[in-house]
Short mmCIF file of C-alpha atoms and ligand atoms in Angstrom, two decimals:
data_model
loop_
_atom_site.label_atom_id
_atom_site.label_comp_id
_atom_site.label_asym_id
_atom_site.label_seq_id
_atom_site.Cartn_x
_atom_site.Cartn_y
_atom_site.Cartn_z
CA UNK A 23 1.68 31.50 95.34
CA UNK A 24 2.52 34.10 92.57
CA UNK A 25 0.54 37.84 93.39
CA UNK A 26 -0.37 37.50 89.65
CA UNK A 27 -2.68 35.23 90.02
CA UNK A 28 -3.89 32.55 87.04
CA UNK A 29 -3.45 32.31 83.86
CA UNK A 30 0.19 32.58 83.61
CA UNK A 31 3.47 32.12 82.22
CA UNK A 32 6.37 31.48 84.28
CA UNK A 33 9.42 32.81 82.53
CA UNK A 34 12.88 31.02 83.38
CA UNK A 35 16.00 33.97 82.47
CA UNK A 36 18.22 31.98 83.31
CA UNK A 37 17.43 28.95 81.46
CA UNK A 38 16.47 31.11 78.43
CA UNK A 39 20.49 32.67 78.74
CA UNK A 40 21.73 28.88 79.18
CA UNK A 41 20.22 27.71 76.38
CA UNK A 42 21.25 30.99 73.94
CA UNK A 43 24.53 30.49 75.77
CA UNK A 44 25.16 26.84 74.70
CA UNK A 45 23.81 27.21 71.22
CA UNK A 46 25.64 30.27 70.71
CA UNK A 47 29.27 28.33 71.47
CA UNK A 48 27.98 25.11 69.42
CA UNK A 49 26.86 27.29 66.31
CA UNK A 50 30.81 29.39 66.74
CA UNK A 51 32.68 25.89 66.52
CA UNK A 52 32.04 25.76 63.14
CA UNK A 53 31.67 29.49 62.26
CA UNK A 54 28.05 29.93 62.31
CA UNK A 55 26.77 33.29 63.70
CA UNK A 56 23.33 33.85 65.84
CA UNK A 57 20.78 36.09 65.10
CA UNK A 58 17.91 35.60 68.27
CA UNK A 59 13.99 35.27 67.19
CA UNK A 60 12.27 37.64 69.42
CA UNK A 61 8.56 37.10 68.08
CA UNK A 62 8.29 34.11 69.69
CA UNK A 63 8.08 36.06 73.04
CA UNK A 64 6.12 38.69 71.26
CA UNK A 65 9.57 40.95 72.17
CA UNK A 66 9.51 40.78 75.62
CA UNK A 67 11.98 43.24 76.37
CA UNK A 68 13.63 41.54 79.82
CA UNK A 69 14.38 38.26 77.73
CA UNK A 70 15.69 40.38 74.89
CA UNK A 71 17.87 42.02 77.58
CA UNK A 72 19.00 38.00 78.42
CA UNK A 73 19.66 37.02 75.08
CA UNK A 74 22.38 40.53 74.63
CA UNK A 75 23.96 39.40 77.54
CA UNK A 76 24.93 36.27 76.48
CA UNK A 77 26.70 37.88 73.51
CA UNK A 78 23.74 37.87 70.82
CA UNK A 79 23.94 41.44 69.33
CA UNK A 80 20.98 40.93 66.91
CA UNK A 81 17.72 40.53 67.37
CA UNK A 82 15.09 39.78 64.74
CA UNK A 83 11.37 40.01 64.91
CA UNK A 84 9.01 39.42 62.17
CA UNK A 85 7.39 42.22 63.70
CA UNK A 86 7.69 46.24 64.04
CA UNK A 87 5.77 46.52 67.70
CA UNK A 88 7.70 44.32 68.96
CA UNK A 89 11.09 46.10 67.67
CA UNK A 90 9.83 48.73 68.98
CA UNK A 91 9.03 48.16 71.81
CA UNK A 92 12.75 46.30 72.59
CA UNK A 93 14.36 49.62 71.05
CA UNK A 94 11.93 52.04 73.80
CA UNK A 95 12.92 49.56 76.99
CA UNK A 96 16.68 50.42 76.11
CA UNK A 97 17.77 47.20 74.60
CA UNK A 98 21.07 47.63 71.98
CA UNK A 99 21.26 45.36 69.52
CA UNK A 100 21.08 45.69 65.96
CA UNK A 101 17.22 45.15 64.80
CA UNK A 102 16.62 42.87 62.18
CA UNK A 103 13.05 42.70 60.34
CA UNK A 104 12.75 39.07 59.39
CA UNK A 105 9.95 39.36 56.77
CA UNK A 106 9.88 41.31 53.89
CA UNK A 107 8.07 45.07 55.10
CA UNK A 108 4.73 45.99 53.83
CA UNK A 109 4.78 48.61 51.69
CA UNK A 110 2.49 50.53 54.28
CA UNK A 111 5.11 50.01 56.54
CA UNK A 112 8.03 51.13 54.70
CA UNK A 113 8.52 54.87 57.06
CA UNK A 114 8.50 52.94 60.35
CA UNK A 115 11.06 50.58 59.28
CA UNK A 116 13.51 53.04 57.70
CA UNK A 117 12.87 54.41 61.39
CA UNK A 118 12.99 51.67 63.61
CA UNK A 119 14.34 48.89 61.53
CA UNK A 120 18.57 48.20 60.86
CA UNK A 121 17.97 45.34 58.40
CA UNK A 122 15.34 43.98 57.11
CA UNK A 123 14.57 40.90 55.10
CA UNK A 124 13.54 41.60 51.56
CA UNK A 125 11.95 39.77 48.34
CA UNK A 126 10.28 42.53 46.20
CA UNK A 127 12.27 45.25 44.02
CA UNK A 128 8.78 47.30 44.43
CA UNK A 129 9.28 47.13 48.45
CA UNK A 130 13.15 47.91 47.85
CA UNK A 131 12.55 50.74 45.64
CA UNK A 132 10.39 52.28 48.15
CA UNK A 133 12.53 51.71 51.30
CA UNK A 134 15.28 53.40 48.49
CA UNK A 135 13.18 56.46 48.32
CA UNK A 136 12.14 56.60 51.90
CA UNK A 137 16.04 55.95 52.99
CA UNK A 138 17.42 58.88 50.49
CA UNK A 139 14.55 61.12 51.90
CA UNK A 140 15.72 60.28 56.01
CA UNK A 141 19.91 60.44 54.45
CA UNK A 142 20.08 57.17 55.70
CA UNK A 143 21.52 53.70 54.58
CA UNK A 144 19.35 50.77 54.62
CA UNK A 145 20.53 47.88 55.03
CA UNK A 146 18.77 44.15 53.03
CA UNK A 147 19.17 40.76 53.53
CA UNK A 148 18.06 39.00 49.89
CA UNK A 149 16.13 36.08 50.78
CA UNK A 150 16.29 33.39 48.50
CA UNK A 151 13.74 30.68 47.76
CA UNK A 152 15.21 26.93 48.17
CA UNK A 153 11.97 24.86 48.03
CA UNK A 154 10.07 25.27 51.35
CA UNK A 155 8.05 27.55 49.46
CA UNK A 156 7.21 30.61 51.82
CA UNK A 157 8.92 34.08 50.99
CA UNK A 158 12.01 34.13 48.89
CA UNK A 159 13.61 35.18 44.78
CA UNK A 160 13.73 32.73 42.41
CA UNK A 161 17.27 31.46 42.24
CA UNK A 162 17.34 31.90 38.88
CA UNK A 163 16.13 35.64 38.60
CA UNK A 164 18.55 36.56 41.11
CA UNK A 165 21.22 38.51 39.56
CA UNK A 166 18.70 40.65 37.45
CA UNK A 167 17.40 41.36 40.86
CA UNK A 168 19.90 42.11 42.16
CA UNK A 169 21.42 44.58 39.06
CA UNK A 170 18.19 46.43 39.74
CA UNK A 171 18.73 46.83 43.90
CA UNK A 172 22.40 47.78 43.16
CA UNK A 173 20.89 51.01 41.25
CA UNK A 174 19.02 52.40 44.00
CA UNK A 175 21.11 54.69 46.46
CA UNK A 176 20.01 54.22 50.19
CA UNK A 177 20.47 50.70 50.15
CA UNK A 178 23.03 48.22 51.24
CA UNK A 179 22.54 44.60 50.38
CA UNK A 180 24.65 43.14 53.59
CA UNK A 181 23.76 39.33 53.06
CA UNK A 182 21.37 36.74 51.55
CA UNK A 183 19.23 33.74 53.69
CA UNK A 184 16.69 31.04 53.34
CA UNK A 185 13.99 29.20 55.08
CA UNK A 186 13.42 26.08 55.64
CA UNK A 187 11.22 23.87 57.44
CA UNK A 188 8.52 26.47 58.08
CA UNK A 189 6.12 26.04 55.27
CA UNK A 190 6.74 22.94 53.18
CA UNK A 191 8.69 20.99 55.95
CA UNK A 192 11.36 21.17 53.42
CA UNK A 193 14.67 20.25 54.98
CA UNK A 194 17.73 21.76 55.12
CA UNK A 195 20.49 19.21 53.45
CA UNK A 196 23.72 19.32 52.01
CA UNK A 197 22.55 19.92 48.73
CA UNK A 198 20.11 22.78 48.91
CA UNK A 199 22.87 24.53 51.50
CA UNK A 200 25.55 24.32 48.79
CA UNK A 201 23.18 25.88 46.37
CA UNK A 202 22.48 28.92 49.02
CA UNK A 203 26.61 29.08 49.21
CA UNK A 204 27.03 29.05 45.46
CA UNK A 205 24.82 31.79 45.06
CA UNK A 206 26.33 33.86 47.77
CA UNK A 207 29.58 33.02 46.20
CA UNK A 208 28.76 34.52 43.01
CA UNK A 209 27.25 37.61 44.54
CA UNK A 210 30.97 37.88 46.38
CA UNK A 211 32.25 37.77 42.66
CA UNK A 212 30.52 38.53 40.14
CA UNK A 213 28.94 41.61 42.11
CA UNK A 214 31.67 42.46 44.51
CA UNK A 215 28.98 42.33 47.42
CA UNK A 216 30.95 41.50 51.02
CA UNK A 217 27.98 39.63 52.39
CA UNK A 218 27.59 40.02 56.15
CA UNK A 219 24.94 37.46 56.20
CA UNK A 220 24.76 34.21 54.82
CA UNK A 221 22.33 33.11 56.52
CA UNK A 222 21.33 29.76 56.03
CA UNK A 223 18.22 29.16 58.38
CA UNK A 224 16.83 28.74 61.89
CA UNK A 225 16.31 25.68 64.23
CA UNK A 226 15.48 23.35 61.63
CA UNK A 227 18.97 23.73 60.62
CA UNK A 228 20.69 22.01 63.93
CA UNK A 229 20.95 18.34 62.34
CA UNK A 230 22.55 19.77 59.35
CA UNK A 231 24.99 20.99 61.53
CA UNK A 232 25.70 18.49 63.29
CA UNK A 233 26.41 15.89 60.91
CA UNK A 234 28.03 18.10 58.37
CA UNK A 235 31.76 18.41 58.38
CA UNK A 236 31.70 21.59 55.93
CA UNK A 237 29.19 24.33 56.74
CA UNK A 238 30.20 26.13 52.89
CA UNK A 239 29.62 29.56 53.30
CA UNK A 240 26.62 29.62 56.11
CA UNK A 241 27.87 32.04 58.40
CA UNK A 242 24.34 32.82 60.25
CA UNK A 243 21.27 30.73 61.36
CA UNK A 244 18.40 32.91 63.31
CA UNK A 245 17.36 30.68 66.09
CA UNK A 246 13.92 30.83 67.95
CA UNK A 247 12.67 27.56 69.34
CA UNK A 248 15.82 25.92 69.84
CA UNK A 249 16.85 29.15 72.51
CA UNK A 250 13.30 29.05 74.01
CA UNK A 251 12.39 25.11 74.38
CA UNK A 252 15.49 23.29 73.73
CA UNK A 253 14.73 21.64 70.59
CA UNK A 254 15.49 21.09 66.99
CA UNK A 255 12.61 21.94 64.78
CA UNK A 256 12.48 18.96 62.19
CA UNK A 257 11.68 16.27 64.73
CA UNK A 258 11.48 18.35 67.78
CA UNK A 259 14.35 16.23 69.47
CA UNK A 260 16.02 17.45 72.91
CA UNK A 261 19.23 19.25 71.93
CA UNK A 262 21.89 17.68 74.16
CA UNK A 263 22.47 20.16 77.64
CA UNK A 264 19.26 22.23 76.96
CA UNK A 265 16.27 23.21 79.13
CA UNK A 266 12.83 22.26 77.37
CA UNK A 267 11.42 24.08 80.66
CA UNK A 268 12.66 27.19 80.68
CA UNK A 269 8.51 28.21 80.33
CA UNK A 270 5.63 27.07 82.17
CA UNK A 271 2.13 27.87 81.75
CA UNK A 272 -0.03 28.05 85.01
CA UNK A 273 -3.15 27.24 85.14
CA UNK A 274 -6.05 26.97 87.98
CA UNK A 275 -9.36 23.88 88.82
CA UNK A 276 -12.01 25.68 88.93
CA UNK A 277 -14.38 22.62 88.77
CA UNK A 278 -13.57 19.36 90.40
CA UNK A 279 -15.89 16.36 90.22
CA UNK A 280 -16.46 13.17 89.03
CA UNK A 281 -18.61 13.23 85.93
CA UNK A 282 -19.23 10.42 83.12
CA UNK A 283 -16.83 10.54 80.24
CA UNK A 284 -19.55 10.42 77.52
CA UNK A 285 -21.69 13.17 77.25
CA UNK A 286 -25.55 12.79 77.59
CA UNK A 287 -28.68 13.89 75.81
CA UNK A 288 -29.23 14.46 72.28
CA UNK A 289 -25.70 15.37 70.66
CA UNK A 290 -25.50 18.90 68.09
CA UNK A 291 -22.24 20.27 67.37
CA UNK A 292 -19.67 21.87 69.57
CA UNK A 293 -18.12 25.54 70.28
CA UNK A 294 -16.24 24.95 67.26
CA UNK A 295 -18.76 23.69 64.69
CA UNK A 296 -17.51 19.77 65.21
CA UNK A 297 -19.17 17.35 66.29
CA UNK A 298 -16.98 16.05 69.46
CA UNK A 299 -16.62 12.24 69.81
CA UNK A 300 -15.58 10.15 73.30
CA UNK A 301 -14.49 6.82 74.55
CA UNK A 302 -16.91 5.78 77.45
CA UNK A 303 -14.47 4.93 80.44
CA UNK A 304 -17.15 5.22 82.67
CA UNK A 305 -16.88 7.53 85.93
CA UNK A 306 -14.25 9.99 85.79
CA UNK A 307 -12.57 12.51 88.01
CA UNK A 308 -12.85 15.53 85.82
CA UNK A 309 -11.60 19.12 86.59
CA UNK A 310 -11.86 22.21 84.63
CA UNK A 311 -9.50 25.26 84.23
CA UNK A 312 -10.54 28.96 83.82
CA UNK A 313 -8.57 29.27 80.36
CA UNK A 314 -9.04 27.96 76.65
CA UNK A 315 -8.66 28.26 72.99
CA UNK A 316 -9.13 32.18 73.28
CA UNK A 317 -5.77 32.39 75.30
CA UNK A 318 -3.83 29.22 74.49
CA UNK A 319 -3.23 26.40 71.99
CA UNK A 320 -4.79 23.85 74.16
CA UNK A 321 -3.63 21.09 71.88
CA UNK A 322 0.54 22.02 72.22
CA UNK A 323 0.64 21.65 76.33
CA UNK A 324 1.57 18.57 77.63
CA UNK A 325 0.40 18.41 82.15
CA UNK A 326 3.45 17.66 83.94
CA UNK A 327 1.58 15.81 86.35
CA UNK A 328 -0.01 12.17 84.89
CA UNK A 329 -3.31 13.54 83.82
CA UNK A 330 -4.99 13.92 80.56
CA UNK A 331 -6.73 17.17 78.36
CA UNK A 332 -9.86 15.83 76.98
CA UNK A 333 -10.72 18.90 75.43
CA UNK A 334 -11.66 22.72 75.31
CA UNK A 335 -14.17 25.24 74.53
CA UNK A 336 -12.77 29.35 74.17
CA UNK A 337 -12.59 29.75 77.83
CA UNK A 338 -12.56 25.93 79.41
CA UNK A 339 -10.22 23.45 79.31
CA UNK A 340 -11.55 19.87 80.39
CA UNK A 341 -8.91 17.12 81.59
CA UNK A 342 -8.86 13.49 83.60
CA UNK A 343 -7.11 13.69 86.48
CA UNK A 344 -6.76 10.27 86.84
CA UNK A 345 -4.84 9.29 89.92
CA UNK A 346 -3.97 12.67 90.32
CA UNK A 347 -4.96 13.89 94.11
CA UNK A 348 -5.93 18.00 94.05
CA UNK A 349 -8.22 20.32 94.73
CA UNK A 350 -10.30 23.18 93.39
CA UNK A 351 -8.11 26.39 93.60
CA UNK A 352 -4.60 23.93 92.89
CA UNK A 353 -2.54 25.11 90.10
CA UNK A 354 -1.41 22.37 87.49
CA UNK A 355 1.39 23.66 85.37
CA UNK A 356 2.59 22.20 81.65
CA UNK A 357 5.41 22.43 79.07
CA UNK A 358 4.34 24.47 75.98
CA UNK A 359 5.14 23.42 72.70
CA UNK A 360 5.77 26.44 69.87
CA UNK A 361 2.50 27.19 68.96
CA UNK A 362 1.67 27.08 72.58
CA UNK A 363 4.16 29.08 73.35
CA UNK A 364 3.55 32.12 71.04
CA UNK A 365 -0.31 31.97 71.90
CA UNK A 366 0.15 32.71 75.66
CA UNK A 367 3.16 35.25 74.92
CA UNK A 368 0.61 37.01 72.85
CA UNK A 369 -2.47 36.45 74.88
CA UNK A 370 -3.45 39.86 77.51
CA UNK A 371 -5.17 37.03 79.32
CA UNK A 372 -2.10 35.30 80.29
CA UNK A 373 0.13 37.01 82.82
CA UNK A 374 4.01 36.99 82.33
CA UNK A 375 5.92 36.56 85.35
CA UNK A 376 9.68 36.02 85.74
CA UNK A 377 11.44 33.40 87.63
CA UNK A 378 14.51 32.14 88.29
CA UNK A 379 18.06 33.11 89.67
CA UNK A 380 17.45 36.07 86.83
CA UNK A 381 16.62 39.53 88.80
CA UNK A 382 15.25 41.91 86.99
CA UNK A 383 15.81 45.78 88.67
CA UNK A 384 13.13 47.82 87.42
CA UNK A 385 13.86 51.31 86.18
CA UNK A 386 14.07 53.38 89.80
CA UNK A 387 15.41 56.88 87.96
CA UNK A 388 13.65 57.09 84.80
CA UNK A 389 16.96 57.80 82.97
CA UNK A 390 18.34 54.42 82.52
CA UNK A 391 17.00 51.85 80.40
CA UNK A 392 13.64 50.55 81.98
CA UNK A 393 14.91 47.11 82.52
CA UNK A 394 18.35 45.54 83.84
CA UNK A 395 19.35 42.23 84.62
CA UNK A 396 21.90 40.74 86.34
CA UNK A 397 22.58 36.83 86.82
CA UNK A 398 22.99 35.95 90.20
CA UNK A 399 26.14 33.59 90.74
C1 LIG B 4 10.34 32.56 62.78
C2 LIG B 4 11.50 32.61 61.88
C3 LIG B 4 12.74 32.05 62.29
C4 LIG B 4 12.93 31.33 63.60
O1 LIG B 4 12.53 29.99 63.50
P1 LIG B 4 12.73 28.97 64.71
O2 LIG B 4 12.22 27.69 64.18
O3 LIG B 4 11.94 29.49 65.85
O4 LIG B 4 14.19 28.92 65.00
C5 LIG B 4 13.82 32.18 61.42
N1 LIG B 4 13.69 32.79 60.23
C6 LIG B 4 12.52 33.32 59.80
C7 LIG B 4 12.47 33.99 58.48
C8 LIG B 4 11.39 33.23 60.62
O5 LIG B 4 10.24 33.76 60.18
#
């Protein structure tokens, strides 16, 4: 049993590298670039070390902690801010930050002034609005935008992007992609911009790319879930050769017994202001884990044993065991889905330990970097 105990997540290296590994060949058959999501493990710096090694060389994290903390355990890569800074933020990412993601001129002019004052070049990615409605410029203001950001000095537009899929649902399609390549053509031209980055979405993006035989001028998609669970993002299918396992949240019984399945007594609301409603099975084996909605999205883990979660308060979690045969002290472990996922990554509650044919050497000098992994053949 693992010294850390329960809660936990069980994190698989070397499924994580398998899984960057694959998409990273699939993506290059057709040209397509990979820039690795790091938020989703809130930065973790040993799977940010796994992701370098299988040839990703940037990193993006919607936030600057987490940057940071990759850039303090050692890890090289070239840091890419994938939201648009706050303008309290602007000195720490002139500091810590290689590109970052941008939508306002005043944001821009003040990572201008901030880069001029540090004699540094920053480096943008323009992101563009194409329908899903979270950040992005107005398609059709773009070239006055971008007039303006070409006179400021300490700034380097290197590419453009959009989102999709993340806020509206809004797919990406042949016809909003062509419009995100049009426009990065006529920056090419009409501005003389070499654009690094065209960067046309994340894992939402996978059946687009599968069934199209022209991927325009998309030369980047910046891939979370798809490296981390395995799947496409617009119907959450299994991409072909993946692991949807490469993380497993642990859990512990606490409470074993065999209860009604309808509550009893005069019925007020619950934890959560709602007033709970059941199905009267009768009897019921019921157990109860030392964890809930304070430390994970209850409602994104599926058991990986036949038994059921019938609900949870903020630190309970209730579930049928059915047919299942275990004790008080037995760990049951389950898949996490994406919100899952990021919950326990970012919950103190919920230990993080590795597994797998992944070693990681901790830091025995104090010189090195602090972390190194090696795959074990
Ligand atoms: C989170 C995020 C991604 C990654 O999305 P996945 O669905 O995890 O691949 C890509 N781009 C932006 C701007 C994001 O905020």
């Amino acid at each position: 049993m693992s010294q850390l105990g329960t809660p936990r997540i069980e994190i698989n290296l070397a499924k994580i590298a398998h899984n960057a590994k694959n998409l990273v060949r699939l993506y290059d058959s057709k040209g397509i670039g990979i820039m690795a999501v790091t938020k989703t493990v809130c930065g973790e710096p040993a799977v940010a070390n796994a992701l370098v090694n299988q040839g990703i060389h940037t990193l993006a994290d919607s936030k600057l902690k987490n940057i940071k903390r990759m850039r303090e355990a050692g890890i090289t890569a070239q840091f890419v801010l994938l939201r648009s800074p706050a303008i309290s933020e602007v000195s720490s990412v002139i500091k810590h930050v290689d590109i970052s993601m941008n939508t306002e001129l005043a944001v821009i002019k003040k990572l201008s002034a901030k880069a001029i004052d540090s004699n540094i070049r920053h480096k943008i990615i323009l992101m563009i609005e194409m329908g899903d409605l979270r950040e992005g410029i107005m398609p059709d203001t773009l070239e006055e935008f971008i007039k303006e950001v070409l006179n400021l000095s300490g700034i380097e537009i290197v590419g453009i992007g959009a989102n999709f899929a993340c806020f509206g649902g809004v797919k990406p399609s042949g016809e909003n992609i062509r419009q995100l390549s049009s426009l990065a053509e006529t920056m090419e031209e009409k501005f003389r911009l070499p654009l690094s980055f065209v960067s046309g979405g994340n894992s939402a993006n996978y059946n687009w790319f599968m069934s199209t035989s022209d991927t325009e001028k998309i030369n980047n998609l910046r891939l979370g879930e798809s490296i981390y669970l395995g799947r496409e993002t617009l119907n959450r299918m299994v991409i072909p050769g993946l692991y949807t396992d490469a993380f497993t949240l642990v859990s512990e019984i606490i409470e074993l017994k065999s209860k009604p399945s309808v509550p009893y007594g005069e019925i007020g609301q619950d934890a959560f202001g709602k007033r709970p409603q059941f199905q009267d099975i009768g009897q019921m084996k019921r157990a109860i884990m030392g964890v809930g909605s304070q430390d994970i999205l209850v409602s994104g883990l599926t058991p990986r044993l036949d038994i059921d979660i019938i609900g949870s308060s903020s630190d309970h979690t209730v579930l049928n065991m059915k047919k299942a045969n275990l004790k008080v002290g037995d760990e049951l472990r389950f898949d996490l889905n994406y919100g899952a996922l990021l919950l326990a990554m970012t919950s103190p509650y919920v230990s993080k330990e590795y597994v797998g044919t992944y070693k990681i050497y901790k830091d025995r000098i104090g010189k090195r970097p602090a972390l190194e992994i090696e795959m074990f053949k």
